[in-house]
PDB file of C-alpha atoms in Angstrom:
ATOM      1  CA  MET A  14      94.531  -6.541 189.844  1.00 54.00           C
ATOM      2  CA  PHE A  15      97.768  -7.743 188.778  1.00 52.00           C
ATOM      3  CA  GLU A  16      97.175  -9.627 186.004  1.00 56.00           C
ATOM      4  CA  ARG A  17      95.482  -6.618 184.459  1.00 60.00           C
ATOM      5  CA  ASP A  18      97.761  -4.211 184.780  1.00 66.00           C
ATOM      6  CA  TYR A  19     100.615  -6.645 183.679  1.00 63.00           C
ATOM      7  CA  LEU A  20      97.868  -7.164 180.790  1.00 63.00           C
ATOM      8  CA  LEU A  21      97.547  -3.646 180.131  1.00 70.00           C
ATOM      9  CA  SER A  22     101.561  -3.147 179.963  1.00 73.00           C
ATOM     10  CA  ILE A  23     101.862  -5.512 177.422  1.00 72.00           C
ATOM     11  CA  LEU A  24      98.960  -4.043 175.412  1.00 72.00           C
ATOM     12  CA  MET A  25     100.784   0.182 175.749  1.00 77.00           C
ATOM     13  CA  LYS A  26     103.642  -1.243 174.538  1.00 81.00           C
ATOM     14  CA  TYR A  27     102.192  -3.335 171.733  1.00 75.00           C
ATOM     15  CA  ALA A  28     100.753  -0.333 170.901  1.00 79.00           C
ATOM     16  CA  GLU A  29     103.714   1.833 170.366  1.00 85.00           C
ATOM     17  CA  LEU A  30     105.463  -0.782 168.748  1.00 83.00           C
ATOM     18  CA  LEU A  31     102.886  -0.622 165.877  1.00 81.00           C
ATOM     19  CA  VAL A  32     103.194   3.124 165.525  1.00 83.00           C
ATOM     20  CA  ARG A  33     106.764   2.316 165.717  1.00 87.00           C
ATOM     21  CA  SER A  34     107.208  -0.203 163.239  1.00 89.00           C
ATOM     22  CA  TRP A  35     104.932   2.339 160.828  1.00 84.00           C
ATOM     23  CA  THR A  36     107.581   5.514 161.623  1.00 85.00           C
ATOM     24  CA  ARG A  37     110.802   3.709 160.666  1.00 85.00           C
ATOM     25  CA  SER A  38     108.866   1.951 157.604  1.00 84.00           C
ATOM     26  CA  LYS A  39     108.130   5.998 156.520  1.00 81.00           C
ATOM     27  CA  ASP A  40     110.790   7.380 157.606  1.00 80.00           C
ATOM     28  CA  LYS A  41     113.594   4.985 157.359  1.00 85.00           C
ATOM     29  CA  ASP A  42     112.200   3.663 153.516  1.00 88.00           C
ATOM     30  CA  ASP A  43     112.717   0.276 155.679  1.00 91.00           C
ATOM     31  CA  PRO A  44     109.516  -2.026 154.952  1.00 94.00           C
ATOM     32  CA  LEU A  45     111.181  -5.876 156.089  1.00 94.00           C
ATOM     33  CA  GLY A  46     113.056  -3.575 159.554  1.00 93.00           C
ATOM     34  CA  SER A  47     109.603  -2.586 160.127  1.00 92.00           C
ATOM     35  CA  ALA A  48     108.337  -6.595 159.009  1.00 94.00           C
ATOM     36  CA  ALA A  49     111.135  -8.025 161.104  1.00 93.00           C
ATOM     37  CA  MET A  50     110.519  -5.504 164.722  1.00 91.00           C
ATOM     38  CA  LEU A  51     106.501  -6.972 164.685  1.00 92.00           C
ATOM     39  CA  GLU A  52     107.077 -10.738 163.808  1.00 92.00           C
ATOM     40  CA  THR A  53     109.871 -10.273 166.528  1.00 90.00           C
ATOM     41  CA  ALA A  54     106.909  -8.840 169.443  1.00 88.00           C
ATOM     42  CA  ILE A  55     104.798 -11.896 167.641  1.00 88.00           C
ATOM     43  CA  GLY A  56     106.701 -14.787 169.254  1.00 85.00           C
ATOM     44  CA  GLU A  57     107.807 -12.839 172.551  1.00 83.00           C
ATOM     45  CA  ALA A  58     103.697 -12.104 173.299  1.00 83.00           C
ATOM     46  CA  THR A  59     102.502 -15.580 172.553  1.00 84.00           C
ATOM     47  CA  ASP A  60     106.000 -16.863 174.507  1.00 82.00           C
ATOM     48  CA  ILE A  61     105.748 -19.587 171.260  1.00 87.00           C
ATOM     49  CA  ASP A  62     108.893 -19.971 169.161  1.00 88.00           C
ATOM     50  CA  GLY A  63     107.901 -16.734 166.477  1.00 88.00           C
ATOM     51  CA  ASP A  64     109.433 -18.239 163.360  1.00 91.00           C
ATOM     52  CA  ALA A  65     107.565 -21.494 164.172  1.00 93.00           C
ATOM     53  CA  LEU A  66     104.728 -19.331 164.692  1.00 94.00           C
ATOM     54  CA  LEU A  67     105.097 -17.625 161.512  1.00 95.00           C
ATOM     55  CA  SER A  68     105.363 -20.579 159.319  1.00 95.00           C
ATOM     56  CA  LEU A  69     102.132 -22.031 159.755  1.00 96.00           C
ATOM     57  CA  ALA A  70      99.157 -21.763 157.762  1.00 97.00           C
ATOM     58  CA  PRO A  71      96.540 -19.458 158.950  1.00 97.00           C
ATOM     59  CA  GLU A  72      93.790 -21.760 160.552  1.00 97.00           C
ATOM     60  CA  SER A  73      96.954 -24.018 162.475  1.00 97.00           C
ATOM     61  CA  MET A  74      98.283 -20.361 163.640  1.00 97.00           C
ATOM     62  CA  ALA A  75      95.428 -19.674 165.331  1.00 96.00           C
ATOM     63  CA  GLY A  76      94.638 -22.893 166.462  1.00 96.00           C
ATOM     64  CA  VAL A  77      98.316 -23.082 168.363  1.00 95.00           C
ATOM     65  CA  MET A  78      97.538 -20.046 170.382  1.00 94.00           C
ATOM     66  CA  GLN A  79      94.081 -20.803 171.062  1.00 94.00           C
ATOM     67  CA  VAL A  80      95.419 -24.448 172.708  1.00 94.00           C
ATOM     68  CA  SER A  81      98.575 -22.486 174.242  1.00 92.00           C
ATOM     69  CA  GLY A  82      96.027 -19.728 176.131  1.00 90.00           C
ATOM     70  CA  VAL A  83      97.038 -16.933 174.568  1.00 89.00           C
ATOM     71  CA  ASP A  84      95.069 -14.061 175.733  1.00 85.00           C
ATOM     72  CA  SER A  85      91.931 -12.773 173.245  1.00 86.00           C
ATOM     73  CA  ARG A  86      93.582  -9.056 173.772  1.00 84.00           C
ATOM     74  CA  VAL A  87      97.010  -9.655 173.037  1.00 87.00           C
ATOM     75  CA  SER A  88      95.480 -11.596 170.128  1.00 92.00           C
ATOM     76  CA  GLU A  89      93.857  -8.760 168.590  1.00 91.00           C
ATOM     77  CA  TYR A  90      97.052  -6.479 168.750  1.00 89.00           C
ATOM     78  CA  ILE A  91      99.146  -9.896 167.410  1.00 93.00           C
ATOM     79  CA  GLY A  92      96.439  -9.719 163.976  1.00 95.00           C
ATOM     80  CA  ARG A  93      97.008  -5.776 163.930  1.00 93.00           C
ATOM     81  CA  SER A  94     100.616  -6.713 163.864  1.00 93.00           C
ATOM     82  CA  LEU A  95     100.381  -9.385 161.392  1.00 96.00           C
ATOM     83  CA  ALA A  96      97.432  -7.412 159.098  1.00 96.00           C
ATOM     84  CA  LEU A  97     100.399  -4.562 159.431  1.00 94.00           C
ATOM     85  CA  SER A  98     103.452  -6.940 158.637  1.00 95.00           C
ATOM     86  CA  ALA A  99     101.835  -7.869 155.295  1.00 96.00           C
ATOM     87  CA  GLN A 100     101.390  -4.494 154.499  1.00 95.00           C
ATOM     88  CA  TYR A 101     105.113  -3.826 154.565  1.00 95.00           C
ATOM     89  CA  PHE A 102     105.999  -7.157 152.621  1.00 97.00           C
ATOM     90  CA  GLU A 103     103.364  -5.629 150.147  1.00 96.00           C
ATOM     91  CA  ASP A 104     105.540  -2.332 149.939  1.00 94.00           C
ATOM     92  CA  ALA A 105     108.711  -4.470 149.677  1.00 95.00           C
ATOM     93  CA  GLY A 106     107.875  -6.439 146.265  1.00 97.00           C
ATOM     94  CA  ASP A 107     107.280  -9.845 148.290  1.00 97.00           C
ATOM     95  CA  ALA A 108     103.522 -10.658 147.441  1.00 97.00           C
ATOM     96  CA  ASP A 109     103.567 -14.161 148.442  1.00 97.00           C
ATOM     97  CA  ARG A 110     104.859 -13.264 152.171  1.00 97.00           C
ATOM     98  CA  ALA A 111     102.183 -10.346 152.168  1.00 97.00           C
ATOM     99  CA  GLN A 112      99.728 -13.073 151.642  1.00 97.00           C
ATOM    100  CA  LEU A 113     100.489 -15.442 154.011  1.00 98.00           C
ATOM    101  CA  ARG A 114     100.470 -12.890 156.884  1.00 97.00           C
ATOM    102  CA  ARG A 115      97.053 -10.816 155.796  1.00 97.00           C
ATOM    103  CA  ASP A 116      95.715 -14.386 156.054  1.00 98.00           C
ATOM    104  CA  GLN A 117      97.120 -15.319 159.073  1.00 98.00           C
ATOM    105  CA  ALA A 118      95.588 -12.006 160.521  1.00 97.00           C
ATOM    106  CA  PHE A 119      92.029 -12.895 158.837  1.00 97.00           C
ATOM    107  CA  ALA A 120      91.977 -16.342 160.518  1.00 98.00           C
ATOM    108  CA  LEU A 121      92.902 -14.606 164.035  1.00 97.00           C
ATOM    109  CA  SER A 122      90.249 -12.723 164.005  1.00 96.00           C
ATOM    110  CA  ARG A 123      87.748 -15.261 163.253  1.00 97.00           C
ATOM    111  CA  ALA A 124      89.120 -17.335 165.945  1.00 96.00           C
ATOM    112  CA  TYR A 125      89.306 -14.915 168.184  1.00 95.00           C
ATOM    113  CA  GLY A 126      85.775 -12.944 167.094  1.00 95.00           C
ATOM    114  CA  PHE A 127      87.441  -9.138 166.588  1.00 94.00           C
ATOM    115  CA  ASP A 128      87.115  -7.294 163.607  1.00 94.00           C
ATOM    116  CA  LEU A 129      90.186  -6.141 161.933  1.00 94.00           C
ATOM    117  CA  PRO A 130      90.615  -2.055 160.579  1.00 92.00           C
ATOM    118  CA  ASP A 131      90.521  -1.745 156.463  1.00 90.00           C
ATOM    119  CA  SER A 132      94.042  -0.439 156.607  1.00 91.00           C
ATOM    120  CA  ALA A 133      97.079  -0.125 157.806  1.00 89.00           C
ATOM    121  CA  GLU A 134      96.934   3.040 158.140  1.00 91.00           C
ATOM    122  CA  GLN A 135      93.438   2.882 160.757  1.00 92.00           C
ATOM    123  CA  ILE A 136      95.771   0.430 162.470  1.00 89.00           C
ATOM    124  CA  VAL A 137      98.472   2.845 163.063  1.00 87.00           C
ATOM    125  CA  GLU A 138      95.790   5.330 163.943  1.00 90.00           C
ATOM    126  CA  GLU A 139      93.954   3.166 165.923  1.00 88.00           C
ATOM    127  CA  ALA A 140      97.247   2.112 168.306  1.00 86.00           C
ATOM    128  CA  GLN A 141      98.004   6.134 168.266  1.00 85.00           C
ATOM    129  CA  SER A 142      94.935   6.415 169.875  1.00 87.00           C
ATOM    130  CA  ALA A 143      95.197   3.831 172.662  1.00 82.00           C
ATOM    131  CA  LEU A 144      98.429   5.068 173.136  1.00 80.00           C
ATOM    132  CA  GLU A 145      96.863   8.744 173.959  1.00 84.00           C
ATOM    133  CA  GLN A 146      94.065   7.463 176.091  1.00 82.00           C
ATOM    134  CA  ALA A 147      96.464   6.042 178.087  1.00 76.00           C
ATOM    135  CA  GLU A 148      98.279   8.848 179.299  1.00 74.00           C
ATOM    136  CA  GLU A 149      94.998  10.623 179.958  1.00 68.00           C
TER     137      GLU A 149
END
């Protein structure tokens, strides 16, 4: 019971972070700051050094997370964060880092067996919906 409540708390915080990063990116025109928010959260969610994890090749990242025992539900939010971060880097003109984050997101989706939404907007809409459902 405690573990389930703890995991639910983490997932809701992650959904809130996705929405908040989107708002920051759009309202403050700060895609790099938004990407930094998400990347910091990835390190915290995995208990793995975030900079080291994010520097790995896509399949290596997925492998390290699996060996480290990252919960599949948390990995899905990490994948969504990576996909959203890719959009932020694209918006900031950093095509190389955008592609790396996109590739990492897809590697996680393959490794953990989840689908990624088709667009950044859809990621945020689904996170917002999860928050609304949690409030009910």
